[in-house]
XYZ file of C-alpha atoms in Angstrom:
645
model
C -78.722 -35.375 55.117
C -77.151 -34.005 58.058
C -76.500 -29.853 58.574
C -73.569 -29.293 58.782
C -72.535 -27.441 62.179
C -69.229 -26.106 62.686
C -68.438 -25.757 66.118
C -66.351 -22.527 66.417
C -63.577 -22.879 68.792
C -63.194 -21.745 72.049
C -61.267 -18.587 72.473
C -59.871 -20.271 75.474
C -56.617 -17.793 76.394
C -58.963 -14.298 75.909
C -59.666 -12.753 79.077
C -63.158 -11.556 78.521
C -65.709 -11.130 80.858
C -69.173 -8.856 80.523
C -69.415 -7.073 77.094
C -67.390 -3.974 77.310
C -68.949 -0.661 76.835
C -66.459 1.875 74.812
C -68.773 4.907 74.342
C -72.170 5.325 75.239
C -73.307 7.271 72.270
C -71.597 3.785 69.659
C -71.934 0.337 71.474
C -70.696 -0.993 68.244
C -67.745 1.236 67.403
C -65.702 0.479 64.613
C -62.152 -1.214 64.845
C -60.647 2.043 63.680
C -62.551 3.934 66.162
C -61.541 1.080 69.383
C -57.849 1.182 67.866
C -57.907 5.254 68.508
C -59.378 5.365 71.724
C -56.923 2.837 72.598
C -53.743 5.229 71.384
C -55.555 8.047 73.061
C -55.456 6.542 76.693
C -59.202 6.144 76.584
C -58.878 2.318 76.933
C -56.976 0.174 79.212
C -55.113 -2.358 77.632
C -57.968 -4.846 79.418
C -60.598 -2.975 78.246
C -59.063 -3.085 74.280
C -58.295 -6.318 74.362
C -62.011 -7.199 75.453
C -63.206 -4.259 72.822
C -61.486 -5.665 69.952
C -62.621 -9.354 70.947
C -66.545 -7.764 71.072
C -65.917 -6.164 68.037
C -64.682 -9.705 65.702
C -67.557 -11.695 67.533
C -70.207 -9.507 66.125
C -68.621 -9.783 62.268
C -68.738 -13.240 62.474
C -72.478 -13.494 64.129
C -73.561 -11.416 61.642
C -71.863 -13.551 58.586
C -69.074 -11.047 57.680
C -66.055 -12.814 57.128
C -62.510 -11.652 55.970
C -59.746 -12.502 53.190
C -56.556 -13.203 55.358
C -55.043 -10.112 54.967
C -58.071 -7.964 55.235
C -58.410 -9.168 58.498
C -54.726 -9.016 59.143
C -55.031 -5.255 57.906
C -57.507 -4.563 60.483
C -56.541 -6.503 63.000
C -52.588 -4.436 62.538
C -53.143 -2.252 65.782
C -54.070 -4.876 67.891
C -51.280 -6.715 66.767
C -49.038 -3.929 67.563
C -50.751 -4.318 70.899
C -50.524 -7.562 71.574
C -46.941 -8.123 71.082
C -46.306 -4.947 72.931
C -45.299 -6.556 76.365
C -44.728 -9.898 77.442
C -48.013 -10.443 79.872
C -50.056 -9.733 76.730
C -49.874 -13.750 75.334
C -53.458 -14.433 75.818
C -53.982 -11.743 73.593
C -51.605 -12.959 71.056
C -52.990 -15.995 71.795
C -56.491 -14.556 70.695
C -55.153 -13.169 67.982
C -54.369 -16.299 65.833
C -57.504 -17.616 67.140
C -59.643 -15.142 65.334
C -57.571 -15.465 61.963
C -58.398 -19.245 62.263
C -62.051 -19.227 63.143
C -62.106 -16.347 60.394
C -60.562 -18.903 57.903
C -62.561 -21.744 59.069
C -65.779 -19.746 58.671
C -64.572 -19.606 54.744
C -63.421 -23.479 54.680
C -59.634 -22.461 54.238
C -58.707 -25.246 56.330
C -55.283 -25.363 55.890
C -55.150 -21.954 56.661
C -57.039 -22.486 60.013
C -55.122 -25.001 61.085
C -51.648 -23.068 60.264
C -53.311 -20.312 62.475
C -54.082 -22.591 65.245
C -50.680 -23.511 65.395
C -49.395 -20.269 65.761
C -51.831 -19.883 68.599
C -50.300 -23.053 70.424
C -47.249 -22.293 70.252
C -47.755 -19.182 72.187
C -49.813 -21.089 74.914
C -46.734 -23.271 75.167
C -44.387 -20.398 75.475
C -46.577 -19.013 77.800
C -48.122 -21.878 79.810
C -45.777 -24.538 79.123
C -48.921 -26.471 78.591
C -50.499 -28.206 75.508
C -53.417 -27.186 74.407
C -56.411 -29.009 72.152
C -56.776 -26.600 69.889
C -55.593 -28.458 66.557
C -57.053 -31.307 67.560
C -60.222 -29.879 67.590
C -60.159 -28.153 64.792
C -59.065 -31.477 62.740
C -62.261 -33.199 64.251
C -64.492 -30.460 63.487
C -63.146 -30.706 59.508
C -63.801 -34.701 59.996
C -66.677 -33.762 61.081
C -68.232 -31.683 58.126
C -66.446 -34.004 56.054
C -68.000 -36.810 57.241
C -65.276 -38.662 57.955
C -66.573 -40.127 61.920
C -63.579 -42.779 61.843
C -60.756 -40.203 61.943
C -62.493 -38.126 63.804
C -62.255 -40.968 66.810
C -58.596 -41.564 65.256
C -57.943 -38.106 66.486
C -59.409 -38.571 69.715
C -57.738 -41.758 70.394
C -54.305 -39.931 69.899
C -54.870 -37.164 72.514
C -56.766 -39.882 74.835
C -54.423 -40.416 77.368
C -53.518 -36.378 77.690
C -57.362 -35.419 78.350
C -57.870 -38.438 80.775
C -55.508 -36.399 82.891
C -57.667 -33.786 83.277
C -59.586 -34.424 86.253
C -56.463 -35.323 88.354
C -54.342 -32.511 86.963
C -57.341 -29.686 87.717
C -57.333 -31.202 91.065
C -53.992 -30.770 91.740
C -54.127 -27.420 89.817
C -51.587 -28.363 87.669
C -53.280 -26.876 84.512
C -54.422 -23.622 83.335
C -57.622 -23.773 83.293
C -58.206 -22.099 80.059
C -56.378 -25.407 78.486
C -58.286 -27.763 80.288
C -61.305 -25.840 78.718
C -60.473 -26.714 75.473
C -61.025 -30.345 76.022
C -64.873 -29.757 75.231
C -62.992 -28.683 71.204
C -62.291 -32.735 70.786
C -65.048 -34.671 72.908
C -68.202 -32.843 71.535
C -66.901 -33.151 67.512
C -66.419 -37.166 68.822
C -69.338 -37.832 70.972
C -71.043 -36.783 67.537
C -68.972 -39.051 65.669
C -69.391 -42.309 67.817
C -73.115 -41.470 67.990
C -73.400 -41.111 63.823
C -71.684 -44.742 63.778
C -74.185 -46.082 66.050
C -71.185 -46.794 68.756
C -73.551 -46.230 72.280
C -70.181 -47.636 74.612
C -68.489 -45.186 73.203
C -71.099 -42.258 73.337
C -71.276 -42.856 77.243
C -67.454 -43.526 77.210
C -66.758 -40.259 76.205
C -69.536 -38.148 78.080
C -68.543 -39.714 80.858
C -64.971 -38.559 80.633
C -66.777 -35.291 79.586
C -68.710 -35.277 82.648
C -65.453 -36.020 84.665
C -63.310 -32.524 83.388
C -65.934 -30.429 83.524
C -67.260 -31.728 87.198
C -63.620 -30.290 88.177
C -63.413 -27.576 85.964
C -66.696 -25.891 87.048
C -65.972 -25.659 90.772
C -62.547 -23.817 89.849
C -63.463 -21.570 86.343
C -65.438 -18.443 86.887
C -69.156 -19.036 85.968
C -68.747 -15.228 84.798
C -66.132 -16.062 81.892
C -67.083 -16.523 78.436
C -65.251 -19.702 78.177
C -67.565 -21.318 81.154
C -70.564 -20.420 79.228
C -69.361 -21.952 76.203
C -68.437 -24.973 77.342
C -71.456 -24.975 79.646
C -73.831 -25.119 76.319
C -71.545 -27.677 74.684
C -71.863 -29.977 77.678
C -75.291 -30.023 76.854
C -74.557 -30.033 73.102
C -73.188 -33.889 74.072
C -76.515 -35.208 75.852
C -78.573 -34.235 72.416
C -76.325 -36.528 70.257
C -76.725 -39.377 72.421
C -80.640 -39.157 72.552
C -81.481 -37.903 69.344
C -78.802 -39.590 67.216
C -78.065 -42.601 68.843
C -81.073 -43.797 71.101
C -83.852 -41.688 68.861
C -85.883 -41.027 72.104
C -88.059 -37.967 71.589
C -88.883 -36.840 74.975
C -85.044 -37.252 76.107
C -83.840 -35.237 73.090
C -86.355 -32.311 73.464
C -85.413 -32.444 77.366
C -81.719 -31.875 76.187
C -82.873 -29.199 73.609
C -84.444 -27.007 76.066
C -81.029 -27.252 78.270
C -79.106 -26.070 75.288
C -81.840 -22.965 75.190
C -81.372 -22.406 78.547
C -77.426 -22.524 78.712
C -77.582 -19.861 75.894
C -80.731 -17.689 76.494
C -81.295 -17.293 80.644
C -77.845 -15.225 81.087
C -78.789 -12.078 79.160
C -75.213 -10.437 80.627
C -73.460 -12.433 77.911
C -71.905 -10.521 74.723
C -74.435 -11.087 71.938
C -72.300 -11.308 69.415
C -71.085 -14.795 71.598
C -74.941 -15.786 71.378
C -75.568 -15.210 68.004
C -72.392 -17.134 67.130
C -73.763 -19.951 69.180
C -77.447 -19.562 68.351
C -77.596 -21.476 64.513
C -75.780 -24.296 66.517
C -78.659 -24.979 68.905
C -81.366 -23.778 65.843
C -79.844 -26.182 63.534
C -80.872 -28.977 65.386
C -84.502 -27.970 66.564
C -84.814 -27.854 62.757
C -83.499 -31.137 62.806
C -85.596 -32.403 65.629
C -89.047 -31.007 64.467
C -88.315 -32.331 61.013
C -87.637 -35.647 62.191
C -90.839 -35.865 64.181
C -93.143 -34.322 61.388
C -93.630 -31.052 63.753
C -93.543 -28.962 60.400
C -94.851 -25.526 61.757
C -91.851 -25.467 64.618
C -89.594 -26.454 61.793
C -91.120 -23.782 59.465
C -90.722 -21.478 62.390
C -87.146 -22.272 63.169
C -86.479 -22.480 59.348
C -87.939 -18.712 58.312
C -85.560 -17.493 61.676
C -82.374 -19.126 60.506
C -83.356 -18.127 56.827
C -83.361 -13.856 58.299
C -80.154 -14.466 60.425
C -76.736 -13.864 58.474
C -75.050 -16.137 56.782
C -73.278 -17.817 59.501
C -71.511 -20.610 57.629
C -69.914 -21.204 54.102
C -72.986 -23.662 53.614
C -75.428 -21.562 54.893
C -77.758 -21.712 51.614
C -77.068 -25.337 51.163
C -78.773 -26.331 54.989
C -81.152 -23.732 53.986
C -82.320 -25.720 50.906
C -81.594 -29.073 52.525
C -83.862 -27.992 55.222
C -87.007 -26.582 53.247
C -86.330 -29.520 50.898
C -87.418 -32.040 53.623
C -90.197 -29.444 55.340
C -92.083 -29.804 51.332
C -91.486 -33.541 51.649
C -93.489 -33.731 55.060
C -95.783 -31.881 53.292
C -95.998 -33.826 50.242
C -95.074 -31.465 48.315
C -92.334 -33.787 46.407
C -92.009 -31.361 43.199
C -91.018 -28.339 45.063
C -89.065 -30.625 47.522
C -87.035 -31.901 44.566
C -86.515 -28.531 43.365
C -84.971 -27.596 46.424
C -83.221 -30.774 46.681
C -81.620 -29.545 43.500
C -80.734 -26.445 44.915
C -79.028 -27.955 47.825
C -77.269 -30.215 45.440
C -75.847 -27.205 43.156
C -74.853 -25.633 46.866
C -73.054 -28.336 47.923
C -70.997 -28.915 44.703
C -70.316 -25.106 44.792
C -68.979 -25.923 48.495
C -66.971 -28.668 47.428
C -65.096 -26.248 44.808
C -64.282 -24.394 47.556
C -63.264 -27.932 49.353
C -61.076 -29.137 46.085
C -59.324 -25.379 45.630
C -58.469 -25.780 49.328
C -57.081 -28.629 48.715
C -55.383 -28.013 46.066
C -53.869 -25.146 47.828
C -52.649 -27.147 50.776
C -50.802 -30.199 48.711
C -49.244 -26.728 46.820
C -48.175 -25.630 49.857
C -47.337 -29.065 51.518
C -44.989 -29.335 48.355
C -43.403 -26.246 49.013
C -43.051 -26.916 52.267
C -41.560 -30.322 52.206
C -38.916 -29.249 49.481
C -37.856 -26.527 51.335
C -37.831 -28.829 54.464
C -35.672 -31.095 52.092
C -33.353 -28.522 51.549
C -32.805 -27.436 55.263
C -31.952 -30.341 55.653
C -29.296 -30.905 53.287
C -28.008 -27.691 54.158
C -28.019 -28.243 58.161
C -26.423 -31.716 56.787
C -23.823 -29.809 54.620
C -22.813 -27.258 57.410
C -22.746 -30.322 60.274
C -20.445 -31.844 58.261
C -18.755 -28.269 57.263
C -18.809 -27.864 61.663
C -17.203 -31.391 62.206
C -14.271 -31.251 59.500
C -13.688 -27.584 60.886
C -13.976 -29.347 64.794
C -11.471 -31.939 63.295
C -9.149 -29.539 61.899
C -9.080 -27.819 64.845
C -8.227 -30.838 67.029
C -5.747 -31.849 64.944
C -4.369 -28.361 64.633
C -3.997 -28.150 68.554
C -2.824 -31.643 68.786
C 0.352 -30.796 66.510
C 0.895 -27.683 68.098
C 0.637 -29.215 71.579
C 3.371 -32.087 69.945
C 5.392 -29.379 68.251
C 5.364 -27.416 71.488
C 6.294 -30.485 73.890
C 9.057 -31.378 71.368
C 10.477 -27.890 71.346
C 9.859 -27.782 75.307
C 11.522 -31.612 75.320
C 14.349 -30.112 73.193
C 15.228 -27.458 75.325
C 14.905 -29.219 78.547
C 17.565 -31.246 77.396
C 19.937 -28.329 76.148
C 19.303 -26.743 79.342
C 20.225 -30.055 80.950
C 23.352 -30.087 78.583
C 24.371 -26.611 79.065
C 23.951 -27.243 83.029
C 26.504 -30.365 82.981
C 28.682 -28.554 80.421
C 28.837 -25.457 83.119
C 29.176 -27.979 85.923
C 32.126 -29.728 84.294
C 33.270 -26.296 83.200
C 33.137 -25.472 87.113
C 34.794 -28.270 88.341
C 37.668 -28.256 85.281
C 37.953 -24.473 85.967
C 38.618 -25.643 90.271
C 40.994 -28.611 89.201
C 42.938 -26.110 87.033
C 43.146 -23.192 89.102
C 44.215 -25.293 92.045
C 46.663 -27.073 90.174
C 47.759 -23.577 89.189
C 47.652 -22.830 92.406
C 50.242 -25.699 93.695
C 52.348 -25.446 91.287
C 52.662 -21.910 92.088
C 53.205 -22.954 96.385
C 55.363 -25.703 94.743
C 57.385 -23.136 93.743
C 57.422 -21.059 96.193
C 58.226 -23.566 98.533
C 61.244 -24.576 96.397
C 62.276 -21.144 96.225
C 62.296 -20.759 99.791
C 64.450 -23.899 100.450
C 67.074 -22.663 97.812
C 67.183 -19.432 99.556
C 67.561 -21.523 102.925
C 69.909 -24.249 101.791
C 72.130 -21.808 98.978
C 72.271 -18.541 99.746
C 72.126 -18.804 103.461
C 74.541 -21.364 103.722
C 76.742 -20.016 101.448
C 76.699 -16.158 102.991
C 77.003 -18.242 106.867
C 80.426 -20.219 105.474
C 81.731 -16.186 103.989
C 81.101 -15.209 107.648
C 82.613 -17.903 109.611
C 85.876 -17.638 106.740
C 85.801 -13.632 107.429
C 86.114 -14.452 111.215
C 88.874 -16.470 111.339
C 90.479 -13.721 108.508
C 90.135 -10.964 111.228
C 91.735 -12.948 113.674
C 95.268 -13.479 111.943
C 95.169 -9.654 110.589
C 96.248 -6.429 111.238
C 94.498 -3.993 113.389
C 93.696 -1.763 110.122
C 92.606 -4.868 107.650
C 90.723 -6.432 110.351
C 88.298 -3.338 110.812
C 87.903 -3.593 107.062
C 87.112 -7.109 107.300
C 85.229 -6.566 109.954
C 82.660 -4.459 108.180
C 82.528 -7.144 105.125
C 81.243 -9.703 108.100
C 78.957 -7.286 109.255
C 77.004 -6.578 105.616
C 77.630 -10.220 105.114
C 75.586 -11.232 108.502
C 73.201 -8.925 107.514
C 72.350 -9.795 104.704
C 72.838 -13.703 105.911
C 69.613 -12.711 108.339
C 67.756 -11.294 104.914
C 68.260 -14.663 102.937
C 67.189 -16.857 105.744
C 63.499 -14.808 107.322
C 62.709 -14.343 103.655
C 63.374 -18.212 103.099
C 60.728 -19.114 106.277
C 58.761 -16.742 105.299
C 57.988 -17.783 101.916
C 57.910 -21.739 102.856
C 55.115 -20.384 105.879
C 53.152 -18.469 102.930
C 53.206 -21.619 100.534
C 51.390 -23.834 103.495
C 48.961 -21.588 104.915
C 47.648 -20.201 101.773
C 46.454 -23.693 100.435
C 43.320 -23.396 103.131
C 42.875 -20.225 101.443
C 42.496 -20.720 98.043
C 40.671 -24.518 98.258
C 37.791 -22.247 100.773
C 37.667 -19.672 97.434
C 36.831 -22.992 95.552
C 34.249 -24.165 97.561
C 32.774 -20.883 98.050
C 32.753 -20.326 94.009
C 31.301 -23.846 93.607
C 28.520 -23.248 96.334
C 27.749 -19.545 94.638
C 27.759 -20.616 91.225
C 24.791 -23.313 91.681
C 23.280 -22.041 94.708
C 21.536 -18.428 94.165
C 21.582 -16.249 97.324
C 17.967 -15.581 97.332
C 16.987 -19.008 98.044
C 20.059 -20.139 99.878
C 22.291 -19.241 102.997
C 25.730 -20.671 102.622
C 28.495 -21.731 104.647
C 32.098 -22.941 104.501
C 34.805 -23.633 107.063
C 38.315 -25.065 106.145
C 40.657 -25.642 109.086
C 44.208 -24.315 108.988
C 46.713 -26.447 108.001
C 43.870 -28.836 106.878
C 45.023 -29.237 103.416
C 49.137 -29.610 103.968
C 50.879 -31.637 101.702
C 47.762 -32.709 101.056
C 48.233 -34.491 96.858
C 46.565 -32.588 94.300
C 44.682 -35.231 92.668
C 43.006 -35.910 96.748
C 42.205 -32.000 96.574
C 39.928 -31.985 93.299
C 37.899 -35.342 94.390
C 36.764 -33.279 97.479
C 35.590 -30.879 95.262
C 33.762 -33.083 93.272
C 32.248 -34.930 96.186
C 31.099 -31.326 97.163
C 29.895 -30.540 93.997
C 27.922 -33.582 93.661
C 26.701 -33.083 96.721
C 25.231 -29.890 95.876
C 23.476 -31.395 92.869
C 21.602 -33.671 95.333
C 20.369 -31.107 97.418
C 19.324 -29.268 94.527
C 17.078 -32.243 93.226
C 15.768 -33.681 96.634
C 15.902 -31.674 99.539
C 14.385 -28.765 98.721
C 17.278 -26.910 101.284
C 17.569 -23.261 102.230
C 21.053 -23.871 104.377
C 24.150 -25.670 102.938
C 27.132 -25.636 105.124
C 30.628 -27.142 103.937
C 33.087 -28.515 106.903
C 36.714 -29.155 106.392
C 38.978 -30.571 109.185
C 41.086 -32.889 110.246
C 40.662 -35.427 112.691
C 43.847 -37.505 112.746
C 44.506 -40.345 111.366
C 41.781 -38.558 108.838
C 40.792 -35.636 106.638
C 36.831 -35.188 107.218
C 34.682 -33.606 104.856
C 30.919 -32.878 105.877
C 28.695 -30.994 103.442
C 25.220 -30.648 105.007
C 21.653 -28.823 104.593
C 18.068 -28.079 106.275
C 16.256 -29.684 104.420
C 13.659 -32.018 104.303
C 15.825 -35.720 103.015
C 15.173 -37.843 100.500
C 14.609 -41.304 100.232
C 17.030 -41.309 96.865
C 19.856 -39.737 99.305
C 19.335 -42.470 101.995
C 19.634 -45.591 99.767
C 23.785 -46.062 99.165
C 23.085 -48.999 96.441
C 21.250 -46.485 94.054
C 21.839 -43.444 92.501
C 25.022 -42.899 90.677
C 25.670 -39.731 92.449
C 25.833 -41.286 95.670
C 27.939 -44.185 94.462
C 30.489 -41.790 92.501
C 31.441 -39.893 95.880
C 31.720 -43.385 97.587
C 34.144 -44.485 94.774
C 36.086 -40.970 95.394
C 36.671 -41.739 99.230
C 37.459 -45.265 99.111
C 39.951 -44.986 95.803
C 42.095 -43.855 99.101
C 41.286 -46.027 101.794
C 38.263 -43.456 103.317
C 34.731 -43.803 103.524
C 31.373 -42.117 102.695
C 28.105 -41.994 104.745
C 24.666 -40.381 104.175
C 22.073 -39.262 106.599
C 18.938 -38.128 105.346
C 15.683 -37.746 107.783
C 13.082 -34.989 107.855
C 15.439 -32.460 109.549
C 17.896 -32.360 107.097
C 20.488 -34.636 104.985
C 24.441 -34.716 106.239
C 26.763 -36.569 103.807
C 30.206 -37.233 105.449
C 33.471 -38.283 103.291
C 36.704 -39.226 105.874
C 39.832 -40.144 103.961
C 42.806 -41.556 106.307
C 45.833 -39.323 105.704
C 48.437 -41.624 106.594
C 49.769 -42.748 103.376
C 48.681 -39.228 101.430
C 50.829 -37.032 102.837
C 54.888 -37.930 102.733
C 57.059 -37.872 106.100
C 58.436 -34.374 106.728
């Protein structure tokens, strides 16, 4: 039957070096006492950390392990520590280490392994690096458990990470503390392929072994705690090939004296690290002197293992196993059964232990999975809570965005509405007030020419009667009559300036009033902040000019003005009025930069409805548009327009 030999992880992430001495009256002080000197400035946060680690090493060398939260309990202070600054992660690091050796040490394996978890996912916070240290742990509890196939399983899963090993600590690409921990899944294998009988793979994997720690050894301090470990491992590996898988004697005892060595020729090394390592190397002298009938080393090794603590769970059931076989080399069967026996009893006792563990972990496997189960359906229910709500919300935006382009829509075409309304009011308003406008000069005019053609005429025929009156009178009646032609020449002279005078007003204010028009039409569309105006209307442009030829110029002008409004982008409009016989000219022009829409005479309705207006009376209408400006030109022949005088 073969002992069974934990192999307690590496504490790969502590930074430990020589054992640390707190006091010199107590080198073993108490946790309480390391955790006060510690609060008390008397340790540096290196030296507690290193303290503390001393301090766990010797209760499990000397076989005192914890219930969880005993250990938790003690271990409360350093926890406080640990998680005190960020550049303390090894020794959070260290921390779930110790709570999962401590629970390994009692066979709570689903405990350790929870622990070891923990640990790497502060290694991966801290490192970004993945570590072995689950995987080793499984293959250790394959390893007590018997079960060689998954321990290779295991193995074969992290396979291609640890063949990096070699290239990535040449290229430093690894802590090396990580890379360490590769000695956690090839020593609990190498066992395993050598216990199936599998040689290829025995070499296989010490070869590999061979290969990381060739590498790791020129880089890791020989000083550190983790080099020394995996140091004695290394040689750990040779053993099971020789004794286990090629049974040669002199081979195996040459590998047993390189495990002594690697543990007992550094005495600088903490000895609570030695006597964890110690049953691990005793263990299989026992097994090696046992094998080859050398009872009295056996006994020896036997009686020394028997007065160390209680290192593992099984610790009485080797101890029987072992004595057991040392009575049957003797031939002393009847004892040797006896002891058997007790073995037997220790092992089922162990295997209570194994069954209320594993009871333990399908409870808590349960529990986890349904609560697993029911995150789920709850991150389910609120994704599907998030995309109704992210639905809703589009769909809210998208009707106000519609509601708002509609209303925006709506108004743009009321404002469009209300600007044609005011534009036709404009013009209408013009039209009227210049019809007004002639009627009133009609008037005037006509009032004039009754004044010249009645009155006058009539007051000059008194005045030529009176003269011929005074020249068949008397002396006295022709002074009287004389005075009557006076008042009546008089007022003769009155009747007739007043008569020119009002015909004169009639004609010239026409210019007048139509440059009022333009200037309203030009100020009513164009604000004076973005635009300089200017109009010029030529005297005695507009006489007897027809009414109906006066309010199409002021809707070519208006129209006009629309066009620069839309297209040019103008700062300078200018309005010309003249005459240029046989022809009224009209030339409304701007600064600014043309339009392609203004050039083309064939499209646009604008365009065309000012070409319409000129040539309903035998005139014209031209557009020039470049990048100086545009200049739209309406000449309407006058010869037919305005009647003979």
């Amino acid at each position: 039957m073969q002992r069974k030999t934990r192999m307690c992880l590496l504490i790969g992430m502590l930074t430990v070096t020589a054992p640390t001495l707190v006091s010199v009256a107590d080198e073993h002080p108490t946790i309480q006492q390391l955790d006060g000197q510690w609060k008390q400035g008397d340790l540096d946060s290196r030296g507690y950390a290193n303290a503390v680690n001393d301090w766990i090493n010797r209760q499990f060398a000397a076989g005192v392990h914890f219930h969880r939260d005993t250990l938790i309990q003690r271990l409360a202070t350093f926890r406080e520590f640990a998680w005190s600054a960020d550049s303390l992660s090894s020794s959070r690091i260290n921390y779930y280490i110790n709570l999962s050796n401590n629970a390994n040490y009692g066979n709570r394996e689903g405990e350790g392994i929870y622990f070891l978890e923990k640990a790497e996912q502060e290694i991966l916070a801290a490192h970004g690096e993945k570590p072995l240290l689950v995987a080793g742990r499984k293959c250790n509890m394959y390893i007590d458990k018997r079960n060689y196939k998954n321990v290779i399983a295991t193995f074969e899963q992290e396979r291609k990470y640890i063949e990096r090993f070699p290239e990535l600590l040449r290229s430093k690409a690894i802590n090396l503390n990580i890379a360490a921990s590769f000695i956690n899944v090839l020593n609990p294998t190498v066992q395993a392929y050598a216990k199936l009988g599998d040689a290829a793979g025995v070499d296989g994997t010490i070869a590999l072994a061979e290969a990381i720690y060739s590498e790791l050894e020129k880089q890791m301090k020989g000083s550190s705690n983790t080099a020394f470990t995996v140091n004695f491992y290394m040689k750990n590996l040779n053993y099971h090939k020789y004794f286990t898988t090629e049974h040669h004697q002199q081979q195996s005892w040459e590998a047993l004296n390189a495990m002594q060595t690697a543990l007992y020729a550094d005495t600088t090394r903490p000895a609570g690290l030695v006597q964890q390592l110690a049953p691990v190397l005793e263990t299989k002298l026992i097994d090696y002197f046992l094998t080859y009938k050398q009872n009295d080393s056996a006994a020896f090794y036997i009686a020394k293992l028997k007065a160390s603590p209680g290192v593992f769970t099984d610790h009485d059931f080797t101890l029987n196993r072992f004595e057991a076989e040392l009575l049957a080399n003797q031939g002393k069967y009847q004892q040797a059964f006896e002891r058997a026996a007790d073995a037997v009893q220790d092992i089922d006792s162990i295997q209570s232990i194994l069954v209320n563990d594993i009871d333990e972990l399908l409870y808590a496997h349960t529990e986890a999975e349904y609560n697993r189960q029911a995150l789920e359906e709850a991150e389910q229910e609120k994704r599907r809570r998030t995309t109704w709500l992210i639905a809703v919300s589009i769909f809210t935006v998208a009707a106000i965005a519609v509601v708002y382009l509609m209303i925006r829509r709506r108004e743009k075409k009321t404002q469009a509405q209300i600007e044609t309304l005011n534009t036709a009011a404009n013009i209408q308003i013009a039209a009227m007030e210049e019809i007004k406008a002639q009627a009133v000069r009609d008037e005037q005019k006509r009032l004039a020419r009754d004044l010249h053609d009645g009155l006058s005429a009539t007051l000059a025929a008194a005045k030529f009667q009176l003269e011929l009156l005074i020249a068949d009178s008397e002396p006295e009646v022709a002074g009287k009559l004389s005075d009557i032609q006076h008042q009546i020449g008089h007022a003769y002279t009155i009747a007739r300036g007043k008569s020119h005078q009002w015909y004169d007003q009639a004609t010239e204010s026409g210019e007048s009033d139509f440059k009022h028009r333009i200037q309203h039409l030009l100020d009513s569309a164009l604000a004076d902040r973005h635009y300089t105006k200017e109009v010029h209307v030529d005297d005695a442009t507009l006489s007897r000019l027809p009414i109906t030829v006066r309010i199409d110029l002021l809707r070519i002008i208006q129209e006009a003005i629309t066009n620069t409004i839309k297209h040019t982008n103008a700062r300078h409009v200018a309005v010309l009025l003249y005459r240029e016989d046989p022809a009224l000219v009209l030339s409304i022009s701007d600064d600014g930069k043309g339009a392609k829409s203004i050039k083309s005479s064939t499209t646009g309705i604008g365009i065309q409805s000012m070409k319409d207006r000129a040539e309903q009376y035998g005139g014209f209408l031209t557009v020039d548009s470049n990048s100086r400006g545009t200049q739209i030109t309406a000449s309407i022949p006058l010869g037919e327009l305005i009647p003979a005088s």
